[in-house]
Coordinates of C-alpha atoms and ligand atoms in Angstrom, one line a residue:
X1 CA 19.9 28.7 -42.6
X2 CA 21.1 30.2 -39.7
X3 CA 17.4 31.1 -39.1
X4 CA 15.6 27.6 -39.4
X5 CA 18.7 26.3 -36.7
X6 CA 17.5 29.2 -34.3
X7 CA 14.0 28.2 -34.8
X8 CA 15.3 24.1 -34.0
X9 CA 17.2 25.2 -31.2
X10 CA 14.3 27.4 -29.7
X11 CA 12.0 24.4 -30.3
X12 CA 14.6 22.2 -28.2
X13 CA 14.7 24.1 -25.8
X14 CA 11.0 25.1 -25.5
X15 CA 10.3 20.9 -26.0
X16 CA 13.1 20.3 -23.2
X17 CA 12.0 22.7 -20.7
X18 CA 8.1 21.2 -20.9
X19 CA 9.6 17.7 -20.5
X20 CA 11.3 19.2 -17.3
X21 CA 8.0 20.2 -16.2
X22 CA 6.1 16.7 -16.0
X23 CA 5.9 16.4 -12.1
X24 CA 7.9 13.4 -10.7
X25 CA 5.5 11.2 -9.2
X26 CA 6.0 9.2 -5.4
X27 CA 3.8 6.9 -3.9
X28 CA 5.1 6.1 0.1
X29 CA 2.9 2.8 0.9
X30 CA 2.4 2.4 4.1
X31 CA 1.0 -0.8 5.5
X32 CA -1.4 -1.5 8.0
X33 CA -1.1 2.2 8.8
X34 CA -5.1 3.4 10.5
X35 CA -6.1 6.5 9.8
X36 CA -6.1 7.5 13.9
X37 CA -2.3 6.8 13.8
X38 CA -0.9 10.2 12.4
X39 CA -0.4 13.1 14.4
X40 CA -2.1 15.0 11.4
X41 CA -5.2 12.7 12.0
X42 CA -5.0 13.4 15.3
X43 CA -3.1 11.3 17.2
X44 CA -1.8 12.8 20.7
X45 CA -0.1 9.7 21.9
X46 CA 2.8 9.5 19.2
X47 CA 3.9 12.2 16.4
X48 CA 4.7 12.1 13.1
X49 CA 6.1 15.8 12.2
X50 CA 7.5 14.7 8.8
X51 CA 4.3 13.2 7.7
X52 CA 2.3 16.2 9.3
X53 CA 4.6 18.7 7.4
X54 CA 3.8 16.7 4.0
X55 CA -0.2 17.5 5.2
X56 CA 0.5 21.2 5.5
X57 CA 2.7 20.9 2.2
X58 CA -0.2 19.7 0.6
X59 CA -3.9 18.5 0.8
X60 CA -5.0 16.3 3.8
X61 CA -8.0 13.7 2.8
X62 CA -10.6 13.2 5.5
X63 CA -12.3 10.7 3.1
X64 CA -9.2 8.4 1.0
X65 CA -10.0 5.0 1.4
X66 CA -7.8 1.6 -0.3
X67 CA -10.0 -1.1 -2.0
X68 CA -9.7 -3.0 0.3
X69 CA -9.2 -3.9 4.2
X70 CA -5.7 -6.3 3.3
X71 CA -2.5 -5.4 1.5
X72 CA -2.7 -8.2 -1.9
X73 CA -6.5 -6.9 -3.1
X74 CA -5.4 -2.8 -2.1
X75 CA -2.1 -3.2 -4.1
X76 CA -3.7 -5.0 -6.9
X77 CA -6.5 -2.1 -7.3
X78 CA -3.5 0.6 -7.0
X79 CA -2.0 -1.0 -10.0
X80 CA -4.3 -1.8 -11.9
X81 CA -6.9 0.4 -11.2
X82 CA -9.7 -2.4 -11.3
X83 CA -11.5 -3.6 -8.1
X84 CA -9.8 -6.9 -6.9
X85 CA -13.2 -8.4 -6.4
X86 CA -13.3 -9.1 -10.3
X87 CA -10.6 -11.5 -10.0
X88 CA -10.4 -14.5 -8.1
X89 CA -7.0 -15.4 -6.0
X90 CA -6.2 -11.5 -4.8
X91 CA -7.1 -12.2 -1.4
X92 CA -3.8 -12.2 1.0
X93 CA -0.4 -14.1 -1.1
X94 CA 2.0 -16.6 0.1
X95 CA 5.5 -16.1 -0.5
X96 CA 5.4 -18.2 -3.5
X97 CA 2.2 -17.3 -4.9
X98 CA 2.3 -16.6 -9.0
X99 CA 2.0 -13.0 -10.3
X100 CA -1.5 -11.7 -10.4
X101 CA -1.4 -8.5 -12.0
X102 CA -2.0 -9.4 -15.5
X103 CA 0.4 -8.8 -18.0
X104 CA -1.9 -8.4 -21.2
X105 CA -3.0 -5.2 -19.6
X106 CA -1.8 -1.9 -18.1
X107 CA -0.6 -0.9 -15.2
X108 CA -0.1 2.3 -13.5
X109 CA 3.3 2.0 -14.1
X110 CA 3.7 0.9 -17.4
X111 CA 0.8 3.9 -18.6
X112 CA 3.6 6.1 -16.5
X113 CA 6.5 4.5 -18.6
X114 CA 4.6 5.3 -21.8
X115 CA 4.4 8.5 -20.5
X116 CA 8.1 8.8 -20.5
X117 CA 8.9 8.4 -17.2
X118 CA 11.2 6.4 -15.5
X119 CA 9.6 3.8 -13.2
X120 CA 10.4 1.5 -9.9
X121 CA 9.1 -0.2 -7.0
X122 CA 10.7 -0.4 -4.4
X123 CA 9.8 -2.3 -1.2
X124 CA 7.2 -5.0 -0.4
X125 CA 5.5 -6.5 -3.3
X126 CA 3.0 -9.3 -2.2
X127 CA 1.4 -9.6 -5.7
X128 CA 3.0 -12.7 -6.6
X129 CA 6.3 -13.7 -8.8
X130 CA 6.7 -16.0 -11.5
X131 CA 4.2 -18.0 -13.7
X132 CA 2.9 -20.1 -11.5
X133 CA 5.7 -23.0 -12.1
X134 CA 7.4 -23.3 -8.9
X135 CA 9.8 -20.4 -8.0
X136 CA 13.0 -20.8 -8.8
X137 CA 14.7 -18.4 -5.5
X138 CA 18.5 -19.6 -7.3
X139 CA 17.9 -18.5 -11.3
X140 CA 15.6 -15.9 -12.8
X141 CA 12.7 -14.7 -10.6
X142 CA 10.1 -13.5 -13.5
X143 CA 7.8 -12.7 -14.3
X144 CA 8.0 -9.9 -11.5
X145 CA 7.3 -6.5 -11.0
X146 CA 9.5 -5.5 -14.2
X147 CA 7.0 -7.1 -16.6
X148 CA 4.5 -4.9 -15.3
X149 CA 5.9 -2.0 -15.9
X150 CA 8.7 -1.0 -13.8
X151 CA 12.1 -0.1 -15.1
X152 CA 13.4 -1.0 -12.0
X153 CA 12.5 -3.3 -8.6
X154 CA 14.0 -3.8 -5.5
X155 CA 11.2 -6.1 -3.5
X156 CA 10.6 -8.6 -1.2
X157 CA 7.9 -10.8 -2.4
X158 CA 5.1 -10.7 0.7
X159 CA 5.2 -9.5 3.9
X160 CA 7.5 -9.3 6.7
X161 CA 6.0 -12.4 8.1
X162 CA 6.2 -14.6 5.4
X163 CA 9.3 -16.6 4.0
X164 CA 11.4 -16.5 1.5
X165 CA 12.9 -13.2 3.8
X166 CA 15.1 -12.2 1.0
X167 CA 15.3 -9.2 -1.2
X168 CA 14.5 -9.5 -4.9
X169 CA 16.6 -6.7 -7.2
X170 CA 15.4 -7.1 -10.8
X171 CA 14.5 -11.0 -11.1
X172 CA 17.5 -12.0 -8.5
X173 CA 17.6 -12.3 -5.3
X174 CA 20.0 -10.1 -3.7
X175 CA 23.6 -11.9 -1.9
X176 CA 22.5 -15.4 -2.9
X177 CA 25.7 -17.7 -1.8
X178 CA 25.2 -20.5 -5.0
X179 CA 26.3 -22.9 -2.2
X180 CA 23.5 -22.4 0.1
X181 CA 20.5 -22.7 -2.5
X182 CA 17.1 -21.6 -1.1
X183 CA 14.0 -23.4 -1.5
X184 CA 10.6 -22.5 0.4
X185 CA 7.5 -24.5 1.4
X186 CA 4.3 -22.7 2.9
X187 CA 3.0 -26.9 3.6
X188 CA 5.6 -28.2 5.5
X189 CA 9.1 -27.7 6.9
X190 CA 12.5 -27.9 4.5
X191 CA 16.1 -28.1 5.9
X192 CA 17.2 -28.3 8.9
X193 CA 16.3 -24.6 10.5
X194 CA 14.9 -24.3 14.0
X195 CA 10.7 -23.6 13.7
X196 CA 9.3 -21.3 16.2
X197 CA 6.6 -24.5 17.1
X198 CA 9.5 -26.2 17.8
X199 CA 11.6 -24.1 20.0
X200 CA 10.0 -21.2 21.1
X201 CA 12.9 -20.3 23.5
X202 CA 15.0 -19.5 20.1
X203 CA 12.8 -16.4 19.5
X204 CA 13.4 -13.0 20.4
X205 CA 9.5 -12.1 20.5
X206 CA 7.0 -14.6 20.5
X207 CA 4.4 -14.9 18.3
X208 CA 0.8 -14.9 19.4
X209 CA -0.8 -18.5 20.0
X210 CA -3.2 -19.7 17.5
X211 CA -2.1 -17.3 14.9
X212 CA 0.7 -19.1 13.1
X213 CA 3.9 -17.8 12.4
X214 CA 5.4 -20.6 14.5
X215 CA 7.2 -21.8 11.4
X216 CA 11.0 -21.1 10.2
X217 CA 13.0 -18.7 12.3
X218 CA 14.5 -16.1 10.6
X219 CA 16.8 -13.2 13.3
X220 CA 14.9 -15.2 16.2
X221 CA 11.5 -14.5 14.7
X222 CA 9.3 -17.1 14.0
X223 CA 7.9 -17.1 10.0
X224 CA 4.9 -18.3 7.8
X225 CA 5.9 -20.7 5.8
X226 CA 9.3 -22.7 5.8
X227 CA 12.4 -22.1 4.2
X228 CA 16.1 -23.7 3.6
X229 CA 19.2 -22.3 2.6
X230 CA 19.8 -18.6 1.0
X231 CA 21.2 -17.6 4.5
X232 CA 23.4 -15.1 4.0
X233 CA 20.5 -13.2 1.4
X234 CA 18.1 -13.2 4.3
X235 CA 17.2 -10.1 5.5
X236 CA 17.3 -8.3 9.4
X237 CA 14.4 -7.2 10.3
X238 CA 16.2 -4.3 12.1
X239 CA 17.6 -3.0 8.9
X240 CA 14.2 -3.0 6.7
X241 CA 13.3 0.6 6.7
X242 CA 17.0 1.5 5.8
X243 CA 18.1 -0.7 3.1
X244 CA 14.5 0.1 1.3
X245 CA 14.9 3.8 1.9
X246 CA 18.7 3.7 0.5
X247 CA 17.1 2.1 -2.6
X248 CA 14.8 5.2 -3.2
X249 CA 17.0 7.9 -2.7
X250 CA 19.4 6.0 -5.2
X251 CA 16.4 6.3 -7.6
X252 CA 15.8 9.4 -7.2
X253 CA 19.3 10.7 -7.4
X254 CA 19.7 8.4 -10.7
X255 CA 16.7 9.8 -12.1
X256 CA 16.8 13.0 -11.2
X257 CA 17.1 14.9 -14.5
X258 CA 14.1 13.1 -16.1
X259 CA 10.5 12.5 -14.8
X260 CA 10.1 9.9 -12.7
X261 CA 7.7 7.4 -11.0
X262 CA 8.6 6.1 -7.9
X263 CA 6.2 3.6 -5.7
X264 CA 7.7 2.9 -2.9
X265 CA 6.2 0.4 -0.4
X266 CA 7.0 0.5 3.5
X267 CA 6.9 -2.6 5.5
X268 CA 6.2 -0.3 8.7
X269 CA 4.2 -1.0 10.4
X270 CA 3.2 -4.7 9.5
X271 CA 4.2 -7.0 11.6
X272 CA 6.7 -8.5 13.1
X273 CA 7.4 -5.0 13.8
X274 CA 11.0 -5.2 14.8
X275 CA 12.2 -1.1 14.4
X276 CA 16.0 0.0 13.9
X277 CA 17.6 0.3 16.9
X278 CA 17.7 4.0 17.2
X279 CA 13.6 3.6 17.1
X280 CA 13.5 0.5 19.7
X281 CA 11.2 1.8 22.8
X282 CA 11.1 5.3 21.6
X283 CA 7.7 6.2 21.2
X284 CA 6.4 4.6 24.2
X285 CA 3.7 2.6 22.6
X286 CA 6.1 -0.7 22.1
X287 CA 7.3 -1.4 19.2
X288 CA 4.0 -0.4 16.7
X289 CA 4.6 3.2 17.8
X290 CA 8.3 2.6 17.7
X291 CA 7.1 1.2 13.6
X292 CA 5.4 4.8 13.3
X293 CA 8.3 6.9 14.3
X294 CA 10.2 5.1 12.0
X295 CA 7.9 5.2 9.2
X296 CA 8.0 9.4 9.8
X297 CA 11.5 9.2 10.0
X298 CA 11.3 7.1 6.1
X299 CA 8.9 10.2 4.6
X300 CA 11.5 12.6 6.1
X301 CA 14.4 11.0 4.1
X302 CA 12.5 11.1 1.1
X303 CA 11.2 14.6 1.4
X304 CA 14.7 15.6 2.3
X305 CA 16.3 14.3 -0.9
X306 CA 13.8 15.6 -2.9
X307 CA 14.6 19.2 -1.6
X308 CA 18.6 18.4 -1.7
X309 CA 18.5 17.7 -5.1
X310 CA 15.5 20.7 -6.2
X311 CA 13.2 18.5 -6.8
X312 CA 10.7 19.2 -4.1
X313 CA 8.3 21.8 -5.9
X314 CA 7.9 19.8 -9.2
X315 CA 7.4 15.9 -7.4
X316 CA 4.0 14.7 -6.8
X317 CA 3.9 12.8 -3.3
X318 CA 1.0 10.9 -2.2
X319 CA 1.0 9.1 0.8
X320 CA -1.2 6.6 2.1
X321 CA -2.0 2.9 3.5
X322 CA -3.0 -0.5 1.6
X323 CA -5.9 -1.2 4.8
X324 CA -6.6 0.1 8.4
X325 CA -4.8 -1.0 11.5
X326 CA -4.1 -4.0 13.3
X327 CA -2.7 -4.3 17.1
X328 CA -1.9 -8.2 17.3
X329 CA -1.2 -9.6 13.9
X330 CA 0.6 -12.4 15.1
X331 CA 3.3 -11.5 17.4
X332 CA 3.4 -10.5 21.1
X333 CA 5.0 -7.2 20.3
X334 CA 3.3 -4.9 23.6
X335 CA 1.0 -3.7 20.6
X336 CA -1.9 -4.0 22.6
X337 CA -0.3 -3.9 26.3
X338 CA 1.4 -0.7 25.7
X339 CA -1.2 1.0 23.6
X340 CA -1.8 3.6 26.2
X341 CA -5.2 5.4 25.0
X342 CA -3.9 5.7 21.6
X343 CA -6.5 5.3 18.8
X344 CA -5.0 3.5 15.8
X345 CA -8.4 3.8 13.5
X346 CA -9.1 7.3 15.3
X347 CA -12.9 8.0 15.5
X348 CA -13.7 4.8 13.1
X349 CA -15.4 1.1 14.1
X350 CA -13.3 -1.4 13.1
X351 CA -9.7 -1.9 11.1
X352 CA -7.9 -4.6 9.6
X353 CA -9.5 -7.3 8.0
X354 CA -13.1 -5.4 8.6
X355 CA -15.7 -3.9 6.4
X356 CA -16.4 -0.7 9.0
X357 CA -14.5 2.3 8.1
X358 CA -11.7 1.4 10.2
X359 CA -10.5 -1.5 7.6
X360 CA -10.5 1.4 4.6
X361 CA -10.7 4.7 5.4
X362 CA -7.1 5.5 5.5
X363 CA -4.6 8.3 5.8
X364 CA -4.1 10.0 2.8
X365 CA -2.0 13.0 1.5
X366 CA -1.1 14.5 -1.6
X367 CA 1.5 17.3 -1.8
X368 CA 3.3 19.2 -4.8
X369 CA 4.5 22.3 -3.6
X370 CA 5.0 23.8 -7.0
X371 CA 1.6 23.4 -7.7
X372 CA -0.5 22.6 -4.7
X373 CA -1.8 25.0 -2.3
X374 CA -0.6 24.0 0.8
X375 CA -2.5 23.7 4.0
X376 CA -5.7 21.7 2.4
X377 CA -7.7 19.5 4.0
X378 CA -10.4 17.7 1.7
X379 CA -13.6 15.8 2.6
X380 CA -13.3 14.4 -1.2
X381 CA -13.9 10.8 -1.9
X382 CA -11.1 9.2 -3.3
X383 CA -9.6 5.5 -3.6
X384 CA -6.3 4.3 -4.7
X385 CA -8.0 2.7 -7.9
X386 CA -8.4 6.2 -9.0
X387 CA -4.7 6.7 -9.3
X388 CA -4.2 5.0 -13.1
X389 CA -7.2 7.5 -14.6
X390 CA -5.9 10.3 -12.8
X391 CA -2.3 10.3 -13.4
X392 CA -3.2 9.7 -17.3
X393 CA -4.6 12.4 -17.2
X394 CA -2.1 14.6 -15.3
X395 CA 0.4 12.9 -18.0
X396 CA -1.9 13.7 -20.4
X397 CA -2.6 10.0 -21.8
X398 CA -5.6 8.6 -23.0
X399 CA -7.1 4.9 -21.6
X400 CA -6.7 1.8 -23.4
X401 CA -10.1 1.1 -23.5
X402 CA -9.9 -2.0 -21.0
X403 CA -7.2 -0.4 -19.2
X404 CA -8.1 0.9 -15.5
X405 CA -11.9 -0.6 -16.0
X406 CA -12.6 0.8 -12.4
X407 CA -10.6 3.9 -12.2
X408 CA -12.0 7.2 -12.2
X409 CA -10.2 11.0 -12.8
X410 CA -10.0 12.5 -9.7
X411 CA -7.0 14.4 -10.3
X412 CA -9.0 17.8 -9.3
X413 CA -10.0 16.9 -5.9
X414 CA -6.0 15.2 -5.8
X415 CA -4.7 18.7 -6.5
X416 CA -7.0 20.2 -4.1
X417 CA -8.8 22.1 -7.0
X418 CA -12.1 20.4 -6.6
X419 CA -14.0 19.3 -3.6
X420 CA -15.7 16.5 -5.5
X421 CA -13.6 13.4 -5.7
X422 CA -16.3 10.2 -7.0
X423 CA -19.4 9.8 -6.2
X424 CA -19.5 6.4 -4.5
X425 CA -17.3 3.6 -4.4
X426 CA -17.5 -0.1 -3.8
X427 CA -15.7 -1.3 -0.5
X428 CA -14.2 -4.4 0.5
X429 CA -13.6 -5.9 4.0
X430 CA -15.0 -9.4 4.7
X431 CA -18.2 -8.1 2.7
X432 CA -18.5 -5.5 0.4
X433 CA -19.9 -2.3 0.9
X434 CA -21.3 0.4 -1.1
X435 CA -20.4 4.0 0.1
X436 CA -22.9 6.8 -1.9
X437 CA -23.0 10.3 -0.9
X438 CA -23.3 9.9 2.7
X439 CA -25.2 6.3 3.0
X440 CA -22.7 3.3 3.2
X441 CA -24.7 0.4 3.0
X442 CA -22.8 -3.1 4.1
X443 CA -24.0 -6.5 2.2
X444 CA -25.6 -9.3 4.6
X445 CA -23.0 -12.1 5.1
X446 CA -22.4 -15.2 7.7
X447 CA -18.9 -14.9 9.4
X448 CA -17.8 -13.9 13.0
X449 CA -19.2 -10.8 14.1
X450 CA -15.8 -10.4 16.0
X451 CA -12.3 -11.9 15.0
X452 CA -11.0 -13.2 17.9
X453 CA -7.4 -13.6 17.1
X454 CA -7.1 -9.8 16.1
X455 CA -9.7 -8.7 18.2
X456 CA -11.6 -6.4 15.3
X457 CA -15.2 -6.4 14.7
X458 CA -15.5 -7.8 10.9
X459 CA -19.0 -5.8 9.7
X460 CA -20.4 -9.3 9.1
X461 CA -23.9 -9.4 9.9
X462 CA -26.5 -11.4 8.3
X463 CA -29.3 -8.5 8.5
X464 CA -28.3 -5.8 5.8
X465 CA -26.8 -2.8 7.6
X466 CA -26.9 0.7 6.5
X467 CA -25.1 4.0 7.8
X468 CA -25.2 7.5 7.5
X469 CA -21.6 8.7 7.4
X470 CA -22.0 12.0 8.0
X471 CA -23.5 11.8 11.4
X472 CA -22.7 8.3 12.5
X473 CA -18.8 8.1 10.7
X474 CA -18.4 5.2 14.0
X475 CA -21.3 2.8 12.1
X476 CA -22.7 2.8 15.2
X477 CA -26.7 2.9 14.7
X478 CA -27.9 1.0 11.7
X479 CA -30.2 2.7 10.5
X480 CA -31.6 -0.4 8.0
X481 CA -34.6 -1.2 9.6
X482 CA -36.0 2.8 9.2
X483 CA -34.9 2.6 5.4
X484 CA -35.7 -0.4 3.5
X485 CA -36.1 1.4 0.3
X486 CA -32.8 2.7 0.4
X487 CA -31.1 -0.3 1.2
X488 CA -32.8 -2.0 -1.8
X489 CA -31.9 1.2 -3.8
X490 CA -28.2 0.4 -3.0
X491 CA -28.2 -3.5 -2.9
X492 CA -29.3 -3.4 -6.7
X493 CA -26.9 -0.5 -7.5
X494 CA -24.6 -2.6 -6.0
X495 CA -25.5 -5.6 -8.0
X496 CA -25.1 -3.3 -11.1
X497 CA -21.9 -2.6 -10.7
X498 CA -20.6 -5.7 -9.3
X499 CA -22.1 -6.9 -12.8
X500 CA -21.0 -4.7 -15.2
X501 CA -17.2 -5.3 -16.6
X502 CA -16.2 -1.8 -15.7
X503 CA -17.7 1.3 -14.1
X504 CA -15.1 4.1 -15.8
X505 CA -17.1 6.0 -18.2
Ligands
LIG601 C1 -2.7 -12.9 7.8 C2 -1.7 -13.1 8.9 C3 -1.2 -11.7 9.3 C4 -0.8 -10.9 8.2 C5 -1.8 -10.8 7.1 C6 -1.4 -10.1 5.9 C7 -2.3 -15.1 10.1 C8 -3.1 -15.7 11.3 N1 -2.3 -13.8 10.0 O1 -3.1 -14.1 7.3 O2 -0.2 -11.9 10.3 O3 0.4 -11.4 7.7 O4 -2.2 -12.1 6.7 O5 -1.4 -8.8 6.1 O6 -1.7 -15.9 9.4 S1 -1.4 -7.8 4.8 O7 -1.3 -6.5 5.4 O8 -0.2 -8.1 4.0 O9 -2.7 -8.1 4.2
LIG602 CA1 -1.4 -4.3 4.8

C-alpha cells in the first residue's frame, strides 16, 4: 500500500513538474512598426535597448514578414493561421464591424487553451465584435475575443483612430456611466460632441487634410467615425501604453504558476501617436520616435516581470509587427518633419499599405532563454500564419484537419535550430505577391503607383514585376522582362495556391 502511494505520489510529481515545463507563450504586437525602426535592425537615429536586449536573448529574423501590409488581414492570419485573402471583408475594420474570425474553427488561442494554457488578449483587437446586429456599447459586447479562444480580454475594438475610444474587459466596456449611454456611427455624426471638420481649433494636433479623421473629438483629437455618450469610459490617449501594459503584468502575475498564453497587442506606434508624457519630445523624431521609445519602454516592463517573478527562462517571447511603417497616417504629428534621416523600413522600397518589402517584411524576434541560444540572427522565412502549426507542435497537439489551412511548422527555424523556415509564402499589399527562394514575383494590377496621402509607393503596376531578393532586397530593377519563364512559373504557382483550400500538408 504504502508502495503503490509512493509510486502515485512520484507520478504527481513527475506529471506536475512536466506541466511546469510547457514554456509560457507572449506575443508583443506592435503596430505599424517598419523593420528600419529598431536599433537592432539598425536604426542610429532612435534606440530601442529593451527590444535589442530581447534580440541578443534570442534569435533576430532578417526575413519575418505578417500576411499582410494592414493590421485587420495580419491579425486575422495570426489567429487563425489561414491567409486573409480567402475571406472576404478582412481588409481594414470600422469600429463597429462584426467578428470575423470564425467561431466554427480554431484559433491560436483556443488550440493553446486545449493545450492547457491559460489564454488572453490584451490590447487592440480590430477583428470585429458582435454578430453583426448592431453593437450594443451599454449590454453585452459578444461575440468577442472570448469566444475565440481567450480566457481573458482586455481590448479596444480598432484602432487608436477610430471611435468607440473605450476599453472592452470581457464583453463590457470598461467605466460605462448607465447615464451617459454610448452609441457610435462611422456614416454620420450622433450627439452633440464637437467634430474636428467642424472646429479644428478644438484639437490639440491636427489631422492631415484629405485623410479623414476630422470626425468626433475625443482628448482634442479628431476621430473616424462619430460617437455619443460613454464619456467618462473614453480613453486618454496619453495613458494607452500604461493601462494596457498594467493589464499584462496582472496576467502574468495571476497566471504565473500555470502555462500561459499571452497576446498582447500595442497600439504604438499607430496613429494618433500621442506618447505618455514622460516620452513627449524625447526621442527627437516627434512624436513617432517619442511612440518607439515608448513601445521599448512596454517590452522592458514585460521582460522585467517575467524575470521578477522567474519566469524569464521558461516563457516564449516573440515580437513582431501586423505591417511596415507609415509616417503620415492621418495626423500632423512632425512624423515626416522631424524624421531627421531616420529610415523607418530600413533598406526596404515601400511600407504601409504597399506590396514592396517595406509593407511586410517586419521586425521579428523570438527569445526563450531557457532554451534558446542567444545571440541568433536568422535569414529563415517565416510569417505570423505559421504561428498556430508551430505552437501545436511545441504544445505537442495535433491539427484539426481544417484548422490553420495555411499554417506551416516552423517551430525549428523559431527556436533557432534550423535555418530553413518555409519555402515561399504568398504576400499581400495592394496586390499579392509570391516570395520563392529568392524570386518575389508581384501580380499585375491597376491602382496608383504612389499613394499620395501616405506618400508610399503601392507595388501596383500593370506589367508583372519580378525581383531577386537576394541582390536587389530594395525591388529596385525588375527583372521581368529578362525572365518570362519564371514569371509564368510563379504566376501559375500562384494561381495554384490561391486555388487550393489550404496549402498545410
Ligand atoms: C486607414 C486610415 C489610417 C489607419 C488605417 C488602419 C484613412 C485615410 N486612413 O484607412 O489612418 O487608421 O486605416 O491602420 O482613413 S491599421 O494599421 O489598423 O491597418
Ligand atoms: Ca497596423
Amino acid at each position: 500500500m504504502k508502495r503503490l502511494l509512493f509510486v502515485a505520489l512520484a507520478g504527481m510529481l513527475i506529471q506536475s513538474a512536466f506541466a511546469q515545463k510547457k514554456p509560457n507563450v507572449v506575443i508583443i504586437y506592435a503596430d505599424d512598426l517598419g523593420y528600419g525602426d529598431l536599433s537592432c535592425y539598425g536604426a542610429t537615429k532612435v534606440r530601442t535597448p529593451n527590444i535589442d536586449r530581447l534580440a541578443k536573448e534570442g534569435v533576430r529574423f532578417t526575413n519575418g514578414h505578417c500576411t499582410s501590409a494592414t493590421c485587420t488581414p495580419s491579425r486575422y492570419a495570426l489567429i487563425t493561421g489561414r491567409y486573409p485573402w480567402r475571406q472576404t471583408g478582412t481588409g481594414v475594420l470600422p469600429g463597429d464591424a462584426k467578428l470575423i474570425v470564425p467561431m466554427d474553427k480554431g484559433s491560436v488561442a483556443s488550440m493553446m487553451k486545449k493545450a492547457g494554457y491559460r489564454t488572453a488578449q490584451v490590447g487592440k483587437w480590430h477583428l470585429g465584435l458582435g454578430d453583426g446586429k448592431e453593437i450594443d456599447w451599454n449590454g453585452e459586447v459578444k461575440p468577442s475575443p472570448n469566444e475565440v479562444g481567450f480566457d481573458y480580454s482586455f481590448c479596444f475594438p480598432a484602432t487608436a483612430d477610430r471611435v468607440p475610444t473605450v476599453f472592452v474587459e470581457d464583453h463590457k466596456v470598461l467605466g460605462l456611466d448607465r447615464n451617459d449611454p454610448i452609441t457610435v456611427n462611422y456614416k454620420q455624426k450622433v450627439g452633440d460632441d464637437p467634430t474636428g471638420r467642424e472646429h479644428p481649433e478644438l484639437l490639440k494636433m491636427q489631422s492631415s487634410p484629405g485623410q479623414g479623421h476630422d470626425n468626433t473629438i475625443v482628448n482634442g483629437i479628431g476621430r473616424i467615425g462619430y460617437m455619443k455618450g460613454g464619456h467618462k469610459a473614453r480613453w486618454t490617449d496619453e495613458e494607452l501604453a500604461y493601462v494596457f501594459t498594467d493589464r499584462a503584468e496582472q496576467f502574468i502575475e495571476d497566471n504565473r504558476q500555470r502555462p500561459f498564453f499571452l497576446y498582447f497587442c500595442l497600439s504604438d506606434i499607430h496613429v494618433p501617436r500621442m506618447p505618455g508624457t514622460p516620452f513627449k519630445g524625447k526621442s527627437g523624431l516627434g512624436y513617432r520616435g517619442d511612440a518607439i521609445l515608448q513601445m521599448d519602454w512596454t517590452v522592458g516592463r514585460i521582460m522585467q516581470k517575467l524575470k521578477s517573478l522567474g519566469l524569464d527562462k521558461n516563457t516564449l517571447v516573440l515580437f513582431t509587427s501586423d505591417n511596415g511603417p507609415v509616417l503620415d497616417d492621418g495626423y500632423q504629428d512632425e512624423a515626416v518633419t522631424q524624421l531627421n534621416g531616420h529610415q523607418p523600413a530600413g533598406p526596404l522600397r515601400g511600407g504601409k499599405y504597399s506590396a514592396f518589402e517595406g509593407g511586410t517584411r517586419v521586425p521579428f524576434i523570438v527569445s526563450w532563454p531557457g532554451a534558446v541560444k542567444g545571440n541568433q540572427t536568422s535569414d529563415a522565412l517565416v510569417c505570423q500564419i505559421d504561428l498556430f502549426a508551430s505552437f501545436a507542435r511545441l504544445t505537442g497537439q495535433q491539427l484539426a484537419d481544417d484548422d490553420a489551412p495555411d499554417s506551416f511548422d516552423v517551430m525549428d527555424a523559431l527556436l533557432g535550430k534550423s535555418p530553413k523556415g518555409r519555402a515561399w509564402l504568398i504576400q499581400q499589399g495592394g496586390p499579392l505577391s509570391l516570395v520563392k527562394g529568392d524570386l518575389k514575383y508581384i501580380v499585375p494590377s491597376k491602382g496608383p503607383k504612389l499613394l499620395s496621402g501616405v506618400n508610399i509607393e503601392s507595388g501596383h503596376d500593370p506589367e508583372p514585376q519580378l525581383y531577386d531578393l537576394k541582390k536587389d532586397i530594395g525591388e529596385q530593377h525588375n527583372i521581368a522582362a529578362q525572365y518570362p519563364e519564371k514569371v509564368k512559373a510563379m504566376a501559375d504557382e500562384l494561381q495554384r495556391l490561391k486555388a487550393a483550400d489550404k496549402t498545410r500538408k
